[in-house]
Amino acid sequence: MTATFQMDGKEITVEDGKTLLDAAREHGINIPTICFHEATTANALCRICVVEVEGMRVLQPACIVQAANNMKVQTRSEKVIRARKTILEMLASTMDLSEASDIQAMLTEYQADVNRFPDAERREVPVKDDNPMYVRDYSKCLLCWRCVQVCAEDAQYTYAINFEGRGYETRIGTFFDRPIPETTCVLCGQCVGVCPTGALKPKREFLLEQGMSPQEISVLNTGRKKRRT
Ligand code: SF4
Ligand code: FES
């Protein structure tokens, strides 16, 4: 079974069950994504992928909405562009995007005004450095949920981290805020691999950025100086 519909005026046919994002990618139409990752279950949390679907009152997240016969979809209408721009402006006002290169490129593409919400309260928390494998800098976290999902059913089944709090207080954390070595974490690094913003970073990279030399890091890791070659 297939679904045939229009996207940006072009007739498209895809297999049943494909999302609008799948369809766009199959046909060379660019829809931006932030929370979506091929390896994790899509939850439509960031809404940067919204598109306009004729007959639907609100914009639809392309990463979860399935293509259906006779749909008429606009991926870059004025309404869509304005929504994406506002999302980017809200992100820029509330978190540190300095290491989120894909989002920085979107800020430029959508001509987002990063100072549009000067009174927004920024997420500013100290870096958590509590294990030998990675550091957590939640000032850079946009709550995309990718790390939580790979830690759970999407990959590792260890459930070391999850959402905590509600509304503005929502954040990623461990049970009772325990340090990572006191959780079920197996230091697999999958969360670091899927983080889009640099909020999760390999410890070695973090220490190099802090000015430590590879030799000093090696001593820290093994307790021994590296033998000269
Ligand atoms: S730490 Fe990274 S992967 Fe986890 S929710 Fe925040 S931005 Fe997403
Ligand atoms: S990429 Fe679709 S909602 Fe985030």
Coordinates of N, CA and C and ligand atoms in Angstrom, one line a residue:
M1 N 0.8 -1.2 0.0 CA 0.0 0.0 0.0 C 0.9 1.3 0.0
T2 N 0.4 2.3 -0.7 CA 1.1 3.5 -0.7 C 0.2 4.7 -0.4
A3 N 0.8 5.9 -0.2 CA 0.1 7.1 0.0 C 0.6 8.1 -1.1
T4 N -0.3 8.8 -1.8 CA 0.1 9.7 -2.8 C -0.5 11.1 -2.4
F5 N 0.4 12.1 -2.3 CA -0.1 13.4 -1.8 C 0.9 14.5 -2.4
Q6 N 0.5 15.7 -2.1 CA 1.4 16.8 -2.6 C 2.2 17.4 -1.5
M7 N 3.5 17.7 -1.8 CA 4.4 18.4 -0.9 C 5.0 19.5 -1.7
D8 N 4.8 20.7 -1.3 CA 5.3 21.9 -1.9 C 4.9 21.9 -3.4
G9 N 3.7 21.4 -3.7 CA 3.2 21.4 -5.1 C 3.7 20.2 -5.9
K10 N 4.5 19.4 -5.3 CA 5.0 18.2 -6.1 C 4.3 16.9 -5.7
E11 N 3.9 16.1 -6.6 CA 3.2 14.9 -6.3 C 4.2 13.8 -5.8
I12 N 3.9 13.3 -4.7 CA 4.8 12.3 -4.0 C 4.1 11.0 -3.7
T13 N 4.7 9.9 -3.9 CA 4.1 8.6 -3.5 C 5.1 7.9 -2.6
V14 N 4.6 7.5 -1.4 CA 5.5 6.8 -0.4 C 4.8 5.6 0.1
E15 N 5.5 4.7 0.7 CA 4.9 3.5 1.3 C 4.1 3.9 2.5
D16 N 3.0 3.2 2.7 CA 2.2 3.4 3.9 C 3.0 3.4 5.1
G17 N 2.6 4.3 6.1 CA 3.3 4.3 7.3 C 4.5 5.3 7.4
K18 N 4.9 5.8 6.2 CA 6.0 6.8 6.2 C 5.6 8.1 6.8
T19 N 6.4 8.8 7.5 CA 6.1 10.1 8.0 C 6.3 11.2 6.9
L20 N 5.8 12.4 7.1 CA 6.1 13.5 6.2 C 7.6 13.8 6.1
L21 N 8.3 13.6 7.2 CA 9.7 13.8 7.2 C 10.4 12.7 6.3
D22 N 10.0 11.5 6.4 CA 10.6 10.4 5.6 C 10.3 10.8 4.1
A23 N 9.1 11.2 3.8 CA 8.7 11.5 2.4 C 9.6 12.6 1.9
A24 N 9.7 13.6 2.7 CA 10.5 14.8 2.3 C 11.9 14.4 2.0
R25 N 12.5 13.6 2.9 CA 13.9 13.2 2.7 C 14.1 12.3 1.5
E26 N 13.1 11.4 1.3 CA 13.2 10.5 0.1 C 13.1 11.3 -1.2
H27 N 12.5 12.5 -1.1 CA 12.3 13.3 -2.4 C 13.1 14.6 -2.4
G28 N 14.2 14.7 -1.6 CA 15.1 15.8 -1.6 C 14.6 17.1 -1.1
I29 N 13.5 17.0 -0.3 CA 13.0 18.3 0.3 C 13.5 18.4 1.7
N30 N 14.1 19.6 2.0 CA 14.7 19.7 3.3 C 13.7 20.2 4.4
I31 N 13.6 19.4 5.4 CA 12.8 19.9 6.6 C 13.8 19.8 7.8
P32 N 14.0 20.9 8.5 CA 15.0 20.8 9.6 C 14.5 20.0 10.8
T33 N 15.4 19.4 11.5 CA 15.1 18.6 12.7 C 16.1 18.9 13.8
I34 N 15.6 18.8 15.1 CA 16.5 18.9 16.2 C 16.4 17.7 17.1
C35 N 15.1 17.4 17.6 CA 15.0 16.3 18.5 C 15.0 15.0 17.8
F36 N 14.7 15.0 16.5 CA 14.6 13.7 15.8 C 16.0 13.1 15.6
H37 N 16.1 11.8 15.7 CA 17.4 11.1 15.4 C 17.0 9.7 14.9
E38 N 17.6 9.3 13.8 CA 17.2 8.0 13.2 C 17.3 6.9 14.2
A39 N 18.1 6.9 15.2 CA 18.3 5.8 16.1 C 17.3 5.9 17.3
T40 N 16.5 6.9 17.4 CA 15.6 7.0 18.5 C 14.2 7.2 18.1
T41 N 13.3 6.8 19.0 CA 11.8 7.0 18.7 C 11.5 8.5 18.6
A42 N 10.8 8.9 17.6 CA 10.4 10.3 17.5 C 9.3 10.7 18.4
N43 N 9.5 11.7 19.2 CA 8.4 12.2 20.1 C 7.9 13.6 19.8
A44 N 8.4 14.2 18.8 CA 7.9 15.6 18.4 C 8.0 16.6 19.5
L45 N 9.2 16.7 20.1 CA 9.4 17.6 21.3 C 9.8 19.0 20.9
C46 N 10.6 19.1 19.9 CA 11.2 20.5 19.6 C 10.3 21.3 18.7
R47 N 9.6 20.6 17.8 CA 8.7 21.3 16.8 C 9.3 22.1 15.7
I48 N 10.6 21.9 15.5 CA 11.3 22.7 14.5 C 10.9 22.2 13.1
C49 N 10.4 20.9 13.1 CA 10.1 20.3 11.8 C 8.7 20.5 11.3
V50 N 8.0 21.5 12.0 CA 6.5 21.7 11.6 C 6.3 22.1 10.2
V51 N 5.2 21.6 9.6 CA 4.8 21.9 8.2 C 3.3 22.3 8.3
E52 N 2.9 22.9 7.2 CA 1.5 23.3 7.1 C 0.7 22.3 6.3
V53 N -0.3 21.7 6.8 CA -1.1 20.7 6.1 C -2.5 21.3 5.9
E54 N -2.9 21.4 4.6 CA -4.2 22.0 4.3 C -5.4 21.3 5.0
G55 N -6.2 22.2 5.7 CA -7.4 21.6 6.4 C -7.1 21.3 7.9
M56 N -5.8 21.4 8.3 CA -5.5 21.2 9.7 C -5.2 22.5 10.4
R57 N -5.8 22.7 11.5 CA -5.8 24.0 12.2 C -4.4 24.4 12.6
V58 N -3.7 23.5 13.1 CA -2.3 23.9 13.6 C -1.2 23.2 12.8
L59 N 0.0 23.8 12.9 CA 1.1 23.2 12.2 C 1.4 21.8 12.7
Q60 N 1.8 20.9 11.8 CA 2.0 19.5 12.2 C 3.5 19.1 12.2
P61 N 3.9 18.4 13.2 CA 5.3 18.0 13.3 C 5.6 16.9 12.3
A62 N 6.4 17.1 11.3 CA 6.7 16.2 10.2 C 7.3 14.9 10.6
C63 N 8.0 14.9 11.8 CA 8.7 13.7 12.2 C 7.8 12.6 12.7
I64 N 6.6 13.0 13.1 CA 5.6 11.9 13.5 C 4.4 11.8 12.7
V65 N 4.0 12.8 11.9 CA 2.7 12.7 11.2 C 2.9 11.9 9.9
Q66 N 2.0 10.9 9.8 CA 2.2 10.0 8.7 C 1.6 10.6 7.4
A67 N 2.2 10.3 6.3 CA 1.7 10.8 5.0 C 0.4 10.0 4.7
A68 N -0.6 10.7 4.1 CA -1.9 10.1 3.8 C -2.3 10.6 2.4
N69 N -3.1 9.8 1.7 CA -3.6 10.2 0.4 C -4.2 11.6 0.4
N70 N -3.9 12.3 -0.7 CA -4.6 13.6 -0.9 C -4.2 14.7 0.0
M71 N -3.2 14.5 0.9 CA -2.8 15.6 1.7 C -2.1 16.7 0.9
K72 N -2.2 18.0 1.3 CA -1.5 19.1 0.7 C -0.6 19.7 1.7
V73 N 0.7 19.5 1.5 CA 1.6 19.9 2.6 C 2.5 21.1 2.0
Q74 N 2.7 22.1 2.9 CA 3.7 23.1 2.6 C 4.8 23.1 3.6
T75 N 6.0 22.9 3.2 CA 7.1 22.8 4.1 C 7.8 24.1 4.4
R76 N 7.5 25.2 3.6 CA 8.2 26.5 3.8 C 7.3 27.6 3.7
S77 N 6.0 27.5 4.1 CA 5.1 28.6 4.0 C 5.5 29.7 5.0
E78 N 4.9 30.8 4.9 CA 5.2 32.0 5.8 C 5.0 31.6 7.2
K79 N 3.9 30.9 7.5 CA 3.5 30.5 8.8 C 4.6 29.5 9.4
V80 N 5.0 28.6 8.6 CA 6.0 27.6 9.0 C 7.4 28.3 9.3
I81 N 7.8 29.2 8.4 CA 9.0 29.9 8.6 C 9.0 30.7 9.9
R82 N 7.8 31.4 10.2 CA 7.7 32.2 11.4 C 7.7 31.3 12.6
A83 N 7.1 30.2 12.6 CA 7.1 29.2 13.7 C 8.5 28.8 14.0
R84 N 9.3 28.3 13.0 CA 10.6 27.8 13.2 C 11.5 28.9 13.7
K85 N 11.4 30.1 13.2 CA 12.2 31.2 13.6 C 11.9 31.5 15.1
T86 N 10.7 31.5 15.5 CA 10.4 31.8 16.9 C 10.9 30.7 17.9
I87 N 10.8 29.4 17.4 CA 11.4 28.3 18.2 C 12.9 28.6 18.4
L88 N 13.6 28.9 17.3 CA 15.0 29.1 17.4 C 15.3 30.3 18.3
E89 N 14.5 31.4 18.3 CA 14.7 32.5 19.1 C 14.5 32.2 20.6
M90 N 13.6 31.4 20.8 CA 13.3 31.0 22.2 C 14.5 30.1 22.7
L91 N 15.0 29.2 21.9 CA 16.1 28.4 22.3 C 17.3 29.3 22.6
A92 N 17.6 30.2 21.7 CA 18.8 31.1 21.8 C 18.7 31.9 23.1
S93 N 17.4 32.2 23.5 CA 17.2 33.1 24.7 C 17.4 32.3 26.0
T94 N 17.3 31.0 26.0 CA 17.2 30.3 27.2 C 18.3 29.3 27.5
M95 N 19.2 29.1 26.5 CA 20.2 28.0 26.7 C 21.5 28.4 25.9
D96 N 22.5 27.7 26.2 CA 23.8 27.9 25.6 C 23.9 27.1 24.3
L97 N 23.9 27.7 23.2 CA 23.9 27.0 21.9 C 25.3 27.1 21.3
S98 N 26.3 27.4 22.1 CA 27.7 27.7 21.5 C 28.3 26.5 20.8
E99 N 27.9 25.2 21.2 CA 28.4 24.0 20.6 C 27.4 23.3 19.8
A100 N 26.3 23.9 19.5 CA 25.2 23.3 18.7 C 25.3 23.8 17.3
S101 N 26.3 23.3 16.5 CA 26.6 23.9 15.2 C 25.4 23.8 14.2
D102 N 24.6 22.7 14.3 CA 23.5 22.6 13.4 C 22.4 23.7 13.7
I103 N 22.2 23.9 15.0 CA 21.2 24.9 15.3 C 21.7 26.3 15.0
Q104 N 23.0 26.5 15.2 CA 23.6 27.8 14.8 C 23.4 28.1 13.3
A105 N 23.5 27.1 12.5 CA 23.3 27.2 11.1 C 21.8 27.6 10.8
M106 N 20.9 27.0 11.6 CA 19.5 27.3 11.4 C 19.2 28.7 11.8
L107 N 19.9 29.2 12.9 CA 19.7 30.6 13.3 C 20.0 31.6 12.2
T108 N 21.1 31.2 11.5 CA 21.4 32.1 10.3 C 20.4 31.9 9.2
E109 N 20.1 30.7 8.9 CA 19.2 30.4 7.8 C 17.8 31.1 8.0
Y110 N 17.3 31.1 9.2 CA 16.0 31.6 9.5 C 16.0 33.1 10.0
Q111 N 17.2 33.7 9.9 CA 17.5 35.1 10.3 C 16.8 35.3 11.7
A112 N 17.1 34.4 12.6 CA 16.5 34.5 13.9 C 17.2 35.6 14.7
D113 N 16.4 36.4 15.5 CA 16.9 37.4 16.3 C 17.2 36.8 17.7
V114 N 18.5 36.6 18.0 CA 18.8 35.9 19.2 C 18.6 36.7 20.5
N115 N 18.3 38.0 20.3 CA 18.0 38.9 21.4 C 16.5 39.3 21.5
R116 N 15.7 38.5 20.8 CA 14.2 38.8 20.8 C 13.6 38.7 22.2
F117 N 14.0 37.8 23.0 CA 13.4 37.7 24.3 C 14.5 38.0 25.4
P118 N 14.8 39.2 25.6 CA 15.9 39.6 26.5 C 15.6 39.3 28.0
D119 N 14.4 39.1 28.4 CA 14.0 38.9 29.8 C 13.9 37.4 30.1
A120 N 14.1 36.5 29.1 CA 13.9 35.1 29.3 C 15.0 34.6 30.3
E121 N 14.5 33.7 31.2 CA 15.4 33.1 32.2 C 16.2 32.0 31.5
R122 N 17.5 32.1 31.6 CA 18.4 31.1 31.0 C 18.6 29.9 31.9
R123 N 18.7 28.8 31.3 CA 19.1 27.6 32.0 C 20.6 27.6 32.3
E124 N 20.9 27.8 33.6 CA 22.3 27.9 33.9 C 22.6 27.1 35.1
V125 N 23.3 26.0 34.9 CA 23.6 25.0 36.0 C 25.1 24.7 35.9
P126 N 25.7 24.4 37.1 CA 27.1 24.0 37.0 C 27.3 22.7 36.2
V127 N 28.5 22.5 35.6 CA 28.8 21.3 34.9 C 28.9 20.2 35.9
K128 N 28.3 19.0 35.6 CA 28.4 17.8 36.4 C 29.6 17.0 35.9
D129 N 30.6 16.8 36.8 CA 31.8 16.0 36.4 C 31.9 15.0 37.5
D130 N 31.3 13.8 37.3 CA 31.2 12.9 38.4 C 31.6 11.5 38.0
N131 N 32.1 11.3 36.8 CA 32.5 9.9 36.4 C 33.7 10.0 35.4
P132 N 34.3 8.9 35.1 CA 35.5 8.9 34.3 C 35.3 9.1 32.8
M133 N 34.0 9.0 32.4 CA 33.8 8.8 30.9 C 33.3 10.1 30.3
Y134 N 32.3 10.8 30.9 CA 31.8 12.0 30.3 C 31.3 13.0 31.3
V135 N 31.2 14.3 30.9 CA 30.7 15.4 31.7 C 29.3 15.8 31.2
R136 N 28.5 16.4 32.1 CA 27.1 16.8 31.7 C 27.0 18.3 32.0
D137 N 26.8 19.0 30.9 CA 26.6 20.5 31.1 C 25.2 20.9 30.6
Y138 N 24.3 20.8 31.6 CA 22.9 21.0 31.3 C 22.5 22.4 30.9
S139 N 23.5 23.4 31.0 CA 23.2 24.7 30.5 C 23.0 24.6 29.0
K140 N 23.5 23.6 28.4 CA 23.5 23.4 26.9 C 22.4 22.4 26.5
C141 N 21.5 22.0 27.5 CA 20.6 20.9 27.2 C 19.2 21.5 26.7
L142 N 18.7 21.0 25.6 CA 17.4 21.6 25.1 C 16.3 20.5 25.3
L143 N 16.6 19.5 26.1 CA 15.5 18.5 26.4 C 15.0 17.8 25.2
C144 N 15.9 17.4 24.4 CA 15.4 16.7 23.2 C 15.0 15.2 23.5
W145 N 15.5 14.7 24.6 CA 15.2 13.4 25.1 C 15.9 12.3 24.4
R146 N 16.8 12.6 23.5 CA 17.6 11.5 22.8 C 18.4 10.7 23.8
C147 N 19.1 11.3 24.8 CA 19.9 10.6 25.7 C 19.1 9.7 26.5
V148 N 17.9 10.1 27.0 CA 17.1 9.3 27.8 C 16.6 8.1 27.0
Q149 N 16.3 8.3 25.8 CA 15.8 7.2 25.0 C 16.8 6.1 24.6
V150 N 18.1 6.6 24.3 CA 19.1 5.5 24.1 C 19.5 4.8 25.3
C151 N 19.3 5.5 26.5 CA 19.6 4.8 27.7 C 18.5 3.8 28.1
A152 N 17.3 4.0 27.5 CA 16.2 3.1 27.8 C 15.9 2.2 26.6
E153 N 14.7 2.1 26.2 CA 14.3 1.1 25.2 C 14.9 1.2 23.8
D154 N 15.3 2.4 23.4 CA 15.9 2.6 22.1 C 17.2 1.9 21.9
A155 N 17.9 1.6 23.0 CA 19.3 1.0 22.8 C 19.7 0.2 24.0
Q156 N 20.0 0.8 25.2 CA 20.8 0.2 26.2 C 20.0 -0.5 27.3
Y157 N 18.8 -0.1 27.5 CA 17.9 -0.7 28.6 C 18.6 -0.5 30.0
T158 N 19.2 0.6 30.2 CA 19.8 0.8 31.6 C 19.1 1.8 32.4
Y159 N 18.4 2.7 31.9 CA 17.5 3.6 32.6 C 18.2 4.4 33.7
A160 N 19.4 4.8 33.4 CA 20.2 5.6 34.4 C 19.7 7.0 34.4
I161 N 19.2 7.6 33.3 CA 18.7 9.0 33.3 C 17.3 9.1 32.9
N162 N 16.6 10.2 33.3 CA 15.2 10.4 32.9 C 14.9 11.8 33.0
F163 N 13.7 12.2 32.6 CA 13.2 13.6 32.8 C 12.9 13.7 34.3
E164 N 13.1 14.9 34.8 CA 12.7 15.2 36.2 C 12.0 16.6 36.2
G165 N 11.1 16.8 37.1 CA 10.5 18.1 37.3 C 9.4 18.3 36.2
R166 N 8.7 19.4 36.3 CA 7.6 19.8 35.4 C 7.8 21.2 34.9
G167 N 7.2 21.4 33.7 CA 7.2 22.7 33.1 C 8.6 23.3 33.0
Y168 N 8.7 24.6 33.5 CA 10.0 25.2 33.4 C 11.1 24.5 34.1
E169 N 10.7 23.7 35.2 CA 11.7 23.0 36.0 C 12.1 21.7 35.4
T170 N 11.6 21.3 34.2 CA 11.9 20.0 33.6 C 13.4 20.0 33.3
R171 N 14.1 18.9 33.6 CA 15.5 18.7 33.3 C 15.8 17.2 33.2
I172 N 17.0 16.9 32.7 CA 17.4 15.5 32.7 C 18.2 15.2 33.9
G173 N 18.0 14.1 34.5 CA 18.8 13.8 35.8 C 18.7 12.3 36.1
T174 N 19.5 12.0 37.1 CA 19.5 10.6 37.6 C 18.5 10.5 38.8
F175 N 18.2 9.3 39.2 CA 17.3 9.1 40.3 C 17.9 9.8 41.6
F176 N 17.1 10.6 42.2 CA 17.5 11.3 43.4 C 18.8 12.1 43.2
D177 N 19.1 12.4 41.9 CA 20.2 13.2 41.6 C 21.5 12.6 42.0
R178 N 21.6 11.2 42.0 CA 22.8 10.5 42.4 C 23.9 10.7 41.4
P179 N 25.1 10.7 41.8 CA 26.2 10.8 40.8 C 26.2 9.6 39.9
I180 N 26.6 9.7 38.7 CA 26.5 8.6 37.7 C 27.1 7.3 38.2
P181 N 28.2 7.2 38.9 CA 28.7 5.9 39.3 C 27.8 5.2 40.3
E182 N 26.8 5.9 40.9 CA 25.9 5.3 41.8 C 24.6 5.0 41.1
T183 N 24.5 5.0 39.8 CA 23.3 4.7 39.1 C 23.5 3.4 38.3
T184 N 22.6 3.0 37.5 CA 22.7 1.8 36.6 C 23.6 2.1 35.4
C185 N 24.1 3.3 35.2 CA 24.9 3.6 34.0 C 26.0 2.7 33.8
V186 N 26.2 2.2 32.6 CA 27.3 1.3 32.3 C 28.4 2.0 31.5
L187 N 28.3 3.4 31.4 CA 29.3 4.2 30.7 C 29.5 3.8 29.2
C188 N 28.3 3.4 28.6 CA 28.4 3.0 27.2 C 28.7 4.1 26.3
G189 N 28.3 5.3 26.7 CA 28.6 6.5 25.8 C 27.6 6.8 24.7
Q190 N 26.5 6.0 24.7 CA 25.5 6.2 23.6 C 24.8 7.5 23.8
C191 N 24.6 8.0 25.0 CA 24.0 9.3 25.2 C 24.8 10.4 24.7
V192 N 26.1 10.3 24.9 CA 27.1 11.3 24.4 C 27.0 11.3 22.8
G193 N 26.9 10.2 22.2 CA 26.9 10.1 20.8 C 25.7 10.7 20.1
V194 N 24.5 10.8 20.9 CA 23.3 11.3 20.2 C 23.0 12.7 20.7
C195 N 23.7 13.3 21.6 CA 23.4 14.6 22.1 C 23.7 15.7 21.0
P196 N 22.8 16.5 20.7 CA 23.0 17.4 19.5 C 23.6 18.8 19.9
T197 N 23.9 19.0 21.2 CA 24.3 20.3 21.6 C 25.6 20.5 22.4
G198 N 26.3 19.3 22.6 CA 27.5 19.4 23.4 C 27.2 19.4 24.9
A199 N 25.9 19.2 25.3 CA 25.6 19.1 26.7 C 26.3 17.9 27.4
L200 N 26.4 16.8 26.6 CA 27.1 15.6 27.1 C 28.4 15.5 26.3
K201 N 29.5 15.4 27.0 CA 30.8 15.5 26.3 C 31.8 14.5 26.8
P202 N 32.6 13.8 26.0 CA 33.6 12.9 26.5 C 34.5 13.6 27.4
K203 N 34.9 13.0 28.5 CA 35.7 13.6 29.6 C 37.0 14.1 29.0
R204 N 37.6 13.3 28.1 CA 38.9 13.6 27.5 C 38.8 15.0 26.8
E205 N 37.8 15.1 26.0 CA 37.6 16.3 25.2 C 37.4 17.5 26.1
F206 N 36.6 17.3 27.2 CA 36.4 18.4 28.2 C 37.7 18.8 28.8
L207 N 38.5 17.8 29.2 CA 39.8 18.2 29.9 C 40.8 18.9 29.0
L208 N 40.8 18.4 27.7 CA 41.6 19.1 26.7 C 41.2 20.6 26.6
E209 N 39.9 20.8 26.6 CA 39.3 22.2 26.5 C 39.7 23.0 27.7
Q210 N 39.8 22.3 28.8 CA 40.2 23.0 30.1 C 41.7 23.3 30.1
G211 N 42.4 22.9 29.1 CA 43.8 23.2 29.1 C 44.8 22.1 29.5
M212 N 44.3 20.9 29.8 CA 45.2 19.8 30.2 C 45.8 19.2 29.0
S213 N 47.0 18.7 29.2 CA 47.8 18.1 28.1 C 47.3 16.6 28.0
P214 N 47.5 16.0 26.8 CA 47.2 14.5 26.8 C 48.0 13.7 27.8
Q215 N 49.2 14.1 28.1 CA 50.0 13.4 29.1 C 49.3 13.5 30.5
E216 N 48.9 14.7 30.9 CA 48.3 14.9 32.2 C 47.0 14.1 32.2
I217 N 46.3 14.0 31.1 CA 45.0 13.3 31.1 C 45.3 11.8 31.3
S218 N 46.4 11.3 30.6 CA 46.8 9.9 30.7 C 47.1 9.6 32.2
V219 N 47.9 10.5 32.9 CA 48.2 10.2 34.3 C 46.9 10.1 35.1
L220 N 46.0 11.0 34.8 CA 44.7 11.1 35.5 C 44.0 9.8 35.4
N221 N 44.0 9.2 34.1 CA 43.2 8.0 33.8 C 43.9 6.8 34.4
T222 N 45.2 6.7 34.3 CA 45.8 5.4 34.7 C 46.7 5.5 36.0
G223 N 46.9 6.7 36.4 CA 47.7 6.9 37.6 C 49.2 6.8 37.2
R224 N 49.5 6.6 35.9 CA 50.9 6.4 35.5 C 51.3 7.3 34.4
K225 N 52.5 7.7 34.4 CA 53.0 8.6 33.3 C 53.1 7.7 32.0
K226 N 52.8 8.3 30.9 CA 53.0 7.5 29.6 C 54.5 7.4 29.3
R227 N 54.8 6.1 28.9 CA 56.2 5.9 28.6 C 56.6 6.6 27.3
R228 N 57.8 7.3 27.4 CA 58.2 8.0 26.2 C 58.6 7.0 25.1
T229 N 58.3 7.3 23.8 CA 58.7 6.4 22.7 C 59.9 7.0 22.0
Ligands
SF4_1 S1 21.6 16.2 27.4 FE1 21.8 16.3 25.1 S2 20.7 14.5 24.4 FE2 20.1 14.7 26.5 S3 18.2 15.9 26.4 FE3 19.8 17.4 26.7 S4 20.4 18.0 24.6 FE4 19.2 16.1 24.4
FES2 S1 12.3 17.2 14.9 FE1 10.2 16.9 14.8 S2 9.5 17.8 16.6 FE2 11.7 17.8 16.8

